[in-house]
């Protein structure tokens, strides 16, 4: 357990205590002595070579060991956008990778000496040291490599800590640790809060609920699509506190959750480049409130961000593509600037089209993309992919009939593809290339 995390301008100091387990793995706990022994053995192994360390661990205990040991020996961690073999091979070629760590390395640590008898372990790192390279989700194109220092990561986690209510039980996250949302909230934040790491990453509603019950968790870190699936389950004890990010939380979903469980969802807005930016509970206030140490402004109707969570390579001020309006009570998001397109001279919001589709009865998920066309009047058209509720049989004609009541003819998708589920990443996001690939099958009209 991490009892304290301190950061000044020069150093980040972590103190892990033996008062509580460091991690909860399946049906066993990882106490401080085991953690120290495993960390020491892995550190010795990493000291034998130089170069970057590619971390593809799915389990959070192995991931934590890999990250901390990499920092201890002064090497750079590379976190891939996913753990597919072709992706790992490509990412390794893009960097000076000499070591690859996946969950299998834990087997070699099984005979580690657990003779550590001190009541706590203190680790100290320089805040300005390079921590890792992490990738964006690639939802609007190819994944982009983003740099982070150790100071960036812990400044962000400490700002989140002072914003959240006091929590002293483990948290469960249904998002993987190789993306910044999962890394920040399921790895670094537990260290800062002083709670045990939960090793497993449940991705299905039943698994999430089972895991929360098994570890007595009060806090759930998740994404909107997982919340939607959970509403279909019989839940005896809902999480005390739910954090949702990595995708827009529709007002209807937020309302359904509140009406059923009497608790608002805590939304977090941010990006891989910026880390967390703002938070809100939309049923109480639609305005977004900036996290501590985050400064916001506006340029050409789009949000500008400055904070200690942003790497210096991004510049002193990060210019986002998210359209906003600033108010004395915070700010309101209006979608991405590239999410507003012109069709036959009329401005069309892709977000509004997507929301209209999600509001149709029987549709549980939807995604729209703008596609260039060679036409006399139109130079862009809209394609829409959707998923129906289980047991619902829906045709393209049915979808168009419902959309005619919600959209103008110029906003109507020209192609509609219907599927059992959309190919979302583990972090809940959809890559544009995967959306377009859905139209290669004969499920559209």
PDB file of C-alpha atoms in Angstrom, residues 206-416:
ATOM      1  CA  UNK A 206     -20.954  -9.518 -15.144  1.00  0.00           C
ATOM      2  CA  UNK A 207     -17.186  -9.674 -14.622  1.00  0.00           C
ATOM      3  CA  UNK A 208     -17.095  -6.053 -13.412  1.00  0.00           C
ATOM      4  CA  UNK A 209     -19.776  -6.697 -10.810  1.00  0.00           C
ATOM      5  CA  UNK A 210     -18.178  -9.965  -9.669  1.00  0.00           C
ATOM      6  CA  UNK A 211     -14.780  -8.305  -9.307  1.00  0.00           C
ATOM      7  CA  UNK A 212     -16.153  -5.369  -7.330  1.00  0.00           C
ATOM      8  CA  UNK A 213     -17.871  -7.744  -4.928  1.00  0.00           C
ATOM      9  CA  UNK A 214     -14.763  -9.943  -4.571  1.00  0.00           C
ATOM     10  CA  UNK A 215     -12.442  -7.076  -3.597  1.00  0.00           C
ATOM     11  CA  UNK A 216     -15.057  -4.976  -1.751  1.00  0.00           C
ATOM     12  CA  UNK A 217     -14.537  -2.030  -4.114  1.00  0.00           C
ATOM     13  CA  UNK A 218     -16.464   1.225  -3.809  1.00  0.00           C
ATOM     14  CA  UNK A 219     -15.047   2.974  -6.868  1.00  0.00           C
ATOM     15  CA  UNK A 220     -15.511   1.933 -10.501  1.00  0.00           C
ATOM     16  CA  UNK A 221     -13.408   3.342 -13.353  1.00  0.00           C
ATOM     17  CA  UNK A 222     -15.149   2.678 -16.640  1.00  0.00           C
ATOM     18  CA  UNK A 223     -16.430   3.919 -20.005  1.00  0.00           C
ATOM     19  CA  UNK A 224     -19.980   4.718 -21.197  1.00  0.00           C
ATOM     20  CA  UNK A 225     -20.453   1.556 -23.251  1.00  0.00           C
ATOM     21  CA  UNK A 226     -19.732  -0.581 -20.167  1.00  0.00           C
ATOM     22  CA  UNK A 227     -22.177   1.438 -18.053  1.00  0.00           C
ATOM     23  CA  UNK A 228     -24.855   0.882 -20.661  1.00  0.00           C
ATOM     24  CA  UNK A 229     -24.258  -2.879 -20.478  1.00  0.00           C
ATOM     25  CA  UNK A 230     -24.343  -2.839 -16.665  1.00  0.00           C
ATOM     26  CA  UNK A 231     -27.807  -1.269 -16.665  1.00  0.00           C
ATOM     27  CA  UNK A 232     -29.103  -4.506 -18.179  1.00  0.00           C
ATOM     28  CA  UNK A 233     -27.819  -6.527 -15.218  1.00  0.00           C
ATOM     29  CA  UNK A 234     -29.393  -7.257 -11.852  1.00  0.00           C
ATOM     30  CA  UNK A 235     -27.220  -5.216  -9.496  1.00  0.00           C
ATOM     31  CA  UNK A 236     -27.763  -5.694  -5.785  1.00  0.00           C
ATOM     32  CA  UNK A 237     -25.144  -3.177  -4.673  1.00  0.00           C
ATOM     33  CA  UNK A 238     -24.153  -0.495  -7.153  1.00  0.00           C
ATOM     34  CA  UNK A 239     -20.719   1.138  -6.891  1.00  0.00           C
ATOM     35  CA  UNK A 240     -20.614   4.019  -4.430  1.00  0.00           C
ATOM     36  CA  UNK A 241     -18.725   6.181  -6.927  1.00  0.00           C
ATOM     37  CA  UNK A 242     -18.437   5.782 -10.707  1.00  0.00           C
ATOM     38  CA  UNK A 243     -15.967   7.594 -12.928  1.00  0.00           C
ATOM     39  CA  UNK A 244     -16.569   7.588 -16.678  1.00  0.00           C
ATOM     40  CA  UNK A 245     -14.276   8.848 -19.418  1.00  0.00           C
ATOM     41  CA  UNK A 246     -12.797   7.980 -22.861  1.00  0.00           C
ATOM     42  CA  UNK A 247     -16.102   8.729 -24.550  1.00  0.00           C
ATOM     43  CA  UNK A 248     -19.115  10.999 -24.340  1.00  0.00           C
ATOM     44  CA  UNK A 249     -21.625  10.063 -21.638  1.00  0.00           C
ATOM     45  CA  UNK A 250     -25.061  10.557 -23.169  1.00  0.00           C
ATOM     46  CA  UNK A 251     -27.568  12.437 -21.024  1.00  0.00           C
ATOM     47  CA  UNK A 252     -30.052   9.566 -21.302  1.00  0.00           C
ATOM     48  CA  UNK A 253     -27.555   7.078 -19.906  1.00  0.00           C
ATOM     49  CA  UNK A 254     -26.587   9.443 -17.075  1.00  0.00           C
ATOM     50  CA  UNK A 255     -30.259   9.866 -16.182  1.00  0.00           C
ATOM     51  CA  UNK A 256     -31.002   6.129 -16.300  1.00  0.00           C
ATOM     52  CA  UNK A 257     -28.088   5.415 -13.955  1.00  0.00           C
ATOM     53  CA  UNK A 258     -29.222   8.063 -11.485  1.00  0.00           C
ATOM     54  CA  UNK A 259     -32.848   6.974 -11.553  1.00  0.00           C
ATOM     55  CA  UNK A 260     -31.887   3.372 -10.837  1.00  0.00           C
ATOM     56  CA  UNK A 261     -29.117   3.836  -8.281  1.00  0.00           C
ATOM     57  CA  UNK A 262     -29.608   7.351  -6.948  1.00  0.00           C
ATOM     58  CA  UNK A 263     -26.006   8.356  -7.702  1.00  0.00           C
ATOM     59  CA  UNK A 264     -24.600  10.618 -10.364  1.00  0.00           C
ATOM     60  CA  UNK A 265     -21.752   9.529 -12.604  1.00  0.00           C
ATOM     61  CA  UNK A 266     -18.545  11.553 -12.277  1.00  0.00           C
ATOM     62  CA  UNK A 267     -17.404  12.368 -15.809  1.00  0.00           C
ATOM     63  CA  UNK A 268     -13.790  13.133 -16.655  1.00  0.00           C
ATOM     64  CA  UNK A 269     -12.728  14.968 -19.817  1.00  0.00           C
ATOM     65  CA  UNK A 270      -9.168  14.836 -21.047  1.00  0.00           C
ATOM     66  CA  UNK A 271      -6.821  13.458 -23.681  1.00  0.00           C
ATOM     67  CA  UNK A 272      -3.587  11.522 -23.923  1.00  0.00           C
ATOM     68  CA  UNK A 273      -1.694  14.726 -24.717  1.00  0.00           C
ATOM     69  CA  UNK A 274      -3.138  16.749 -21.814  1.00  0.00           C
ATOM     70  CA  UNK A 275      -4.054  14.216 -19.175  1.00  0.00           C
ATOM     71  CA  UNK A 276      -7.204  15.134 -17.262  1.00  0.00           C
ATOM     72  CA  UNK A 277      -8.677  18.555 -18.033  1.00  0.00           C
ATOM     73  CA  UNK A 278     -12.049  18.848 -16.337  1.00  0.00           C
ATOM     74  CA  UNK A 279     -14.867  17.012 -14.598  1.00  0.00           C
ATOM     75  CA  UNK A 280     -18.605  17.313 -14.088  1.00  0.00           C
ATOM     76  CA  UNK A 281     -21.776  15.566 -12.930  1.00  0.00           C
ATOM     77  CA  UNK A 282     -24.001  16.599 -15.801  1.00  0.00           C
ATOM     78  CA  UNK A 283     -27.399  16.149 -14.147  1.00  0.00           C
ATOM     79  CA  UNK A 284     -26.427  18.743 -11.531  1.00  0.00           C
ATOM     80  CA  UNK A 285     -24.463  21.061 -13.826  1.00  0.00           C
ATOM     81  CA  UNK A 286     -23.700  20.765 -17.532  1.00  0.00           C
ATOM     82  CA  UNK A 287     -20.598  22.947 -17.150  1.00  0.00           C
ATOM     83  CA  UNK A 288     -17.178  21.319 -16.978  1.00  0.00           C
ATOM     84  CA  UNK A 289     -14.934  22.332 -14.053  1.00  0.00           C
ATOM     85  CA  UNK A 290     -11.165  22.348 -14.522  1.00  0.00           C
ATOM     86  CA  UNK A 291      -9.060  20.105 -12.289  1.00  0.00           C
ATOM     87  CA  UNK A 292      -6.591  21.809  -9.928  1.00  0.00           C
ATOM     88  CA  UNK A 293      -3.552  23.278 -11.721  1.00  0.00           C
ATOM     89  CA  UNK A 294      -5.327  23.156 -15.092  1.00  0.00           C
ATOM     90  CA  UNK A 295      -5.695  26.497 -16.863  1.00  0.00           C
ATOM     91  CA  UNK A 296      -8.031  26.847 -19.812  1.00  0.00           C
ATOM     92  CA  UNK A 297      -8.595  29.451 -22.509  1.00  0.00           C
ATOM     93  CA  UNK A 298     -10.130  29.679 -25.929  1.00  0.00           C
ATOM     94  CA  UNK A 299      -8.754  30.328 -29.407  1.00  0.00           C
ATOM     95  CA  UNK A 300     -10.852  30.228 -32.584  1.00  0.00           C
ATOM     96  CA  UNK A 301     -13.702  28.686 -30.560  1.00  0.00           C
ATOM     97  CA  UNK A 302     -11.492  25.759 -29.518  1.00  0.00           C
ATOM     98  CA  UNK A 303     -10.135  24.908 -26.093  1.00  0.00           C
ATOM     99  CA  UNK A 304      -6.575  25.724 -25.050  1.00  0.00           C
ATOM    100  CA  UNK A 305      -5.036  23.949 -22.058  1.00  0.00           C
ATOM    101  CA  UNK A 306      -1.977  24.537 -19.880  1.00  0.00           C
ATOM    102  CA  UNK A 307      -1.095  22.256 -16.961  1.00  0.00           C
ATOM    103  CA  UNK A 308       1.820  20.391 -15.336  1.00  0.00           C
ATOM    104  CA  UNK A 309       0.376  17.149 -16.739  1.00  0.00           C
ATOM    105  CA  UNK A 310       1.432  18.096 -20.277  1.00  0.00           C
ATOM    106  CA  UNK A 311       4.915  17.260 -21.561  1.00  0.00           C
ATOM    107  CA  UNK A 312       7.031  20.219 -22.626  1.00  0.00           C
ATOM    108  CA  UNK A 313       7.260  18.812 -26.168  1.00  0.00           C
ATOM    109  CA  UNK A 314       3.578  19.741 -26.625  1.00  0.00           C
ATOM    110  CA  UNK A 315       4.409  23.423 -26.026  1.00  0.00           C
ATOM    111  CA  UNK A 316       3.472  25.743 -23.170  1.00  0.00           C
ATOM    112  CA  UNK A 317      -0.179  25.766 -24.276  1.00  0.00           C
ATOM    113  CA  UNK A 318      -1.898  22.801 -25.894  1.00  0.00           C
ATOM    114  CA  UNK A 319      -4.355  23.713 -28.632  1.00  0.00           C
ATOM    115  CA  UNK A 320      -7.170  21.192 -28.796  1.00  0.00           C
ATOM    116  CA  UNK A 321      -9.670  20.625 -31.604  1.00  0.00           C
ATOM    117  CA  UNK A 322     -12.623  20.595 -29.217  1.00  0.00           C
ATOM    118  CA  UNK A 323     -15.069  23.459 -29.682  1.00  0.00           C
ATOM    119  CA  UNK A 324     -16.117  25.138 -26.428  1.00  0.00           C
ATOM    120  CA  UNK A 325     -17.858  28.121 -24.947  1.00  0.00           C
ATOM    121  CA  UNK A 326     -16.413  29.581 -21.757  1.00  0.00           C
ATOM    122  CA  UNK A 327     -18.673  30.695 -18.900  1.00  0.00           C
ATOM    123  CA  UNK A 328     -18.146  31.969 -15.381  1.00  0.00           C
ATOM    124  CA  UNK A 329     -19.330  28.580 -14.075  1.00  0.00           C
ATOM    125  CA  UNK A 330     -16.947  26.568 -16.264  1.00  0.00           C
ATOM    126  CA  UNK A 331     -17.152  25.614 -19.920  1.00  0.00           C
ATOM    127  CA  UNK A 332     -19.401  23.666 -22.259  1.00  0.00           C
ATOM    128  CA  UNK A 333     -18.123  21.281 -24.920  1.00  0.00           C
ATOM    129  CA  UNK A 334     -19.655  21.431 -28.381  1.00  0.00           C
ATOM    130  CA  UNK A 335     -17.839  18.568 -30.075  1.00  0.00           C
ATOM    131  CA  UNK A 336     -14.714  18.459 -32.184  1.00  0.00           C
ATOM    132  CA  UNK A 337     -14.017  21.111 -34.781  1.00  0.00           C
ATOM    133  CA  UNK A 338     -13.475  18.349 -37.331  1.00  0.00           C
ATOM    134  CA  UNK A 339     -16.846  16.908 -36.272  1.00  0.00           C
ATOM    135  CA  UNK A 340     -18.618  19.809 -37.989  1.00  0.00           C
ATOM    136  CA  UNK A 341     -18.761  19.279 -41.742  1.00  0.00           C
ATOM    137  CA  UNK A 342     -20.435  21.032 -44.640  1.00  0.00           C
ATOM    138  CA  UNK A 343     -22.778  19.138 -46.926  1.00  0.00           C
ATOM    139  CA  UNK A 344     -24.239  21.073 -49.846  1.00  0.00           C
ATOM    140  CA  UNK A 345     -23.287  24.276 -48.043  1.00  0.00           C
ATOM    141  CA  UNK A 346     -24.995  23.357 -44.763  1.00  0.00           C
ATOM    142  CA  UNK A 347     -23.134  22.759 -41.514  1.00  0.00           C
ATOM    143  CA  UNK A 348     -23.805  19.314 -40.062  1.00  0.00           C
ATOM    144  CA  UNK A 349     -22.704  18.048 -36.647  1.00  0.00           C
ATOM    145  CA  UNK A 350     -21.594  14.426 -36.708  1.00  0.00           C
ATOM    146  CA  UNK A 351     -22.072  14.313 -32.936  1.00  0.00           C
ATOM    147  CA  UNK A 352     -25.712  15.402 -33.299  1.00  0.00           C
ATOM    148  CA  UNK A 353     -26.328  12.677 -35.902  1.00  0.00           C
ATOM    149  CA  UNK A 354     -24.725  10.088 -33.631  1.00  0.00           C
ATOM    150  CA  UNK A 355     -26.795  11.208 -30.645  1.00  0.00           C
ATOM    151  CA  UNK A 356     -29.974  11.070 -32.735  1.00  0.00           C
ATOM    152  CA  UNK A 357     -29.198   7.470 -33.631  1.00  0.00           C
ATOM    153  CA  UNK A 358     -28.463   6.487 -30.032  1.00  0.00           C
ATOM    154  CA  UNK A 359     -31.781   7.978 -28.948  1.00  0.00           C
ATOM    155  CA  UNK A 360     -33.705   5.612 -31.244  1.00  0.00           C
ATOM    156  CA  UNK A 361     -35.433   2.720 -29.519  1.00  0.00           C
ATOM    157  CA  UNK A 362     -33.513  -0.526 -29.842  1.00  0.00           C
ATOM    158  CA  UNK A 363     -30.167   1.060 -30.809  1.00  0.00           C
ATOM    159  CA  UNK A 364     -27.536   0.624 -28.094  1.00  0.00           C
ATOM    160  CA  UNK A 365     -24.440   1.964 -29.851  1.00  0.00           C
ATOM    161  CA  UNK A 366     -23.698   4.073 -32.902  1.00  0.00           C
ATOM    162  CA  UNK A 367     -20.823   5.745 -34.712  1.00  0.00           C
ATOM    163  CA  UNK A 368     -20.782   8.076 -37.699  1.00  0.00           C
ATOM    164  CA  UNK A 369     -17.998   9.157 -40.045  1.00  0.00           C
ATOM    165  CA  UNK A 370     -17.775  11.725 -42.810  1.00  0.00           C
ATOM    166  CA  UNK A 371     -16.548  10.307 -46.114  1.00  0.00           C
ATOM    167  CA  UNK A 372     -15.426  12.373 -49.145  1.00  0.00           C
ATOM    168  CA  UNK A 373     -17.413  11.900 -52.347  1.00  0.00           C
ATOM    169  CA  UNK A 374     -17.205  13.293 -55.861  1.00  0.00           C
ATOM    170  CA  UNK A 375     -20.594  14.896 -56.381  1.00  0.00           C
ATOM    171  CA  UNK A 376     -21.933  17.987 -58.121  1.00  0.00           C
ATOM    172  CA  UNK A 377     -23.572  19.233 -54.925  1.00  0.00           C
ATOM    173  CA  UNK A 378     -22.055  17.178 -52.119  1.00  0.00           C
ATOM    174  CA  UNK A 379     -18.367  16.712 -51.467  1.00  0.00           C
ATOM    175  CA  UNK A 380     -18.953  14.888 -48.162  1.00  0.00           C
ATOM    176  CA  UNK A 381     -21.421  12.249 -47.065  1.00  0.00           C
ATOM    177  CA  UNK A 382     -22.219  10.506 -43.801  1.00  0.00           C
ATOM    178  CA  UNK A 383     -21.889   6.799 -43.074  1.00  0.00           C
ATOM    179  CA  UNK A 384     -23.342   5.351 -39.859  1.00  0.00           C
ATOM    180  CA  UNK A 385     -22.692   2.041 -38.114  1.00  0.00           C
ATOM    181  CA  UNK A 386     -24.895   0.854 -35.270  1.00  0.00           C
ATOM    182  CA  UNK A 387     -25.541  -1.993 -32.866  1.00  0.00           C
ATOM    183  CA  UNK A 388     -28.975  -3.135 -31.756  1.00  0.00           C
ATOM    184  CA  UNK A 389     -30.169  -4.308 -28.386  1.00  0.00           C
ATOM    185  CA  UNK A 390     -30.014  -8.055 -27.859  1.00  0.00           C
ATOM    186  CA  UNK A 391     -33.039  -9.746 -29.370  1.00  0.00           C
ATOM    187  CA  UNK A 392     -33.996  -6.721 -31.484  1.00  0.00           C
ATOM    188  CA  UNK A 393     -34.352  -7.321 -35.224  1.00  0.00           C
ATOM    189  CA  UNK A 394     -33.913  -4.099 -37.146  1.00  0.00           C
ATOM    190  CA  UNK A 395     -33.532  -3.273 -40.815  1.00  0.00           C
ATOM    191  CA  UNK A 396     -31.965  -0.257 -42.458  1.00  0.00           C
ATOM    192  CA  UNK A 397     -35.469   0.808 -43.487  1.00  0.00           C
ATOM    193  CA  UNK A 398     -36.526   0.749 -39.805  1.00  0.00           C
ATOM    194  CA  UNK A 399     -33.556   2.936 -38.857  1.00  0.00           C
ATOM    195  CA  UNK A 400     -34.272   5.460 -41.596  1.00  0.00           C
ATOM    196  CA  UNK A 401     -37.925   5.676 -40.549  1.00  0.00           C
ATOM    197  CA  UNK A 402     -36.906   6.579 -36.986  1.00  0.00           C
ATOM    198  CA  UNK A 403     -34.226   9.022 -38.122  1.00  0.00           C
ATOM    199  CA  UNK A 404     -36.614  10.872 -40.438  1.00  0.00           C
ATOM    200  CA  UNK A 405     -38.354  12.089 -37.273  1.00  0.00           C
ATOM    201  CA  UNK A 406     -35.085  13.409 -35.821  1.00  0.00           C
ATOM    202  CA  UNK A 407     -32.859  14.584 -38.682  1.00  0.00           C
ATOM    203  CA  UNK A 408     -33.078  16.825 -41.727  1.00  0.00           C
ATOM    204  CA  UNK A 409     -32.625  15.121 -45.074  1.00  0.00           C
ATOM    205  CA  UNK A 410     -29.134  16.628 -45.453  1.00  0.00           C
ATOM    206  CA  UNK A 411     -28.131  15.030 -42.121  1.00  0.00           C
ATOM    207  CA  UNK A 412     -29.436  11.587 -43.012  1.00  0.00           C
ATOM    208  CA  UNK A 413     -26.645   8.969 -43.316  1.00  0.00           C
ATOM    209  CA  UNK A 414     -26.267   7.766 -46.874  1.00  0.00           C
ATOM    210  CA  UNK A 415     -25.007   4.363 -45.735  1.00  0.00           C
ATOM    211  CA  UNK A 416     -26.123   2.516 -42.612  1.00  0.00           C
TER     212      UNK A 416
END
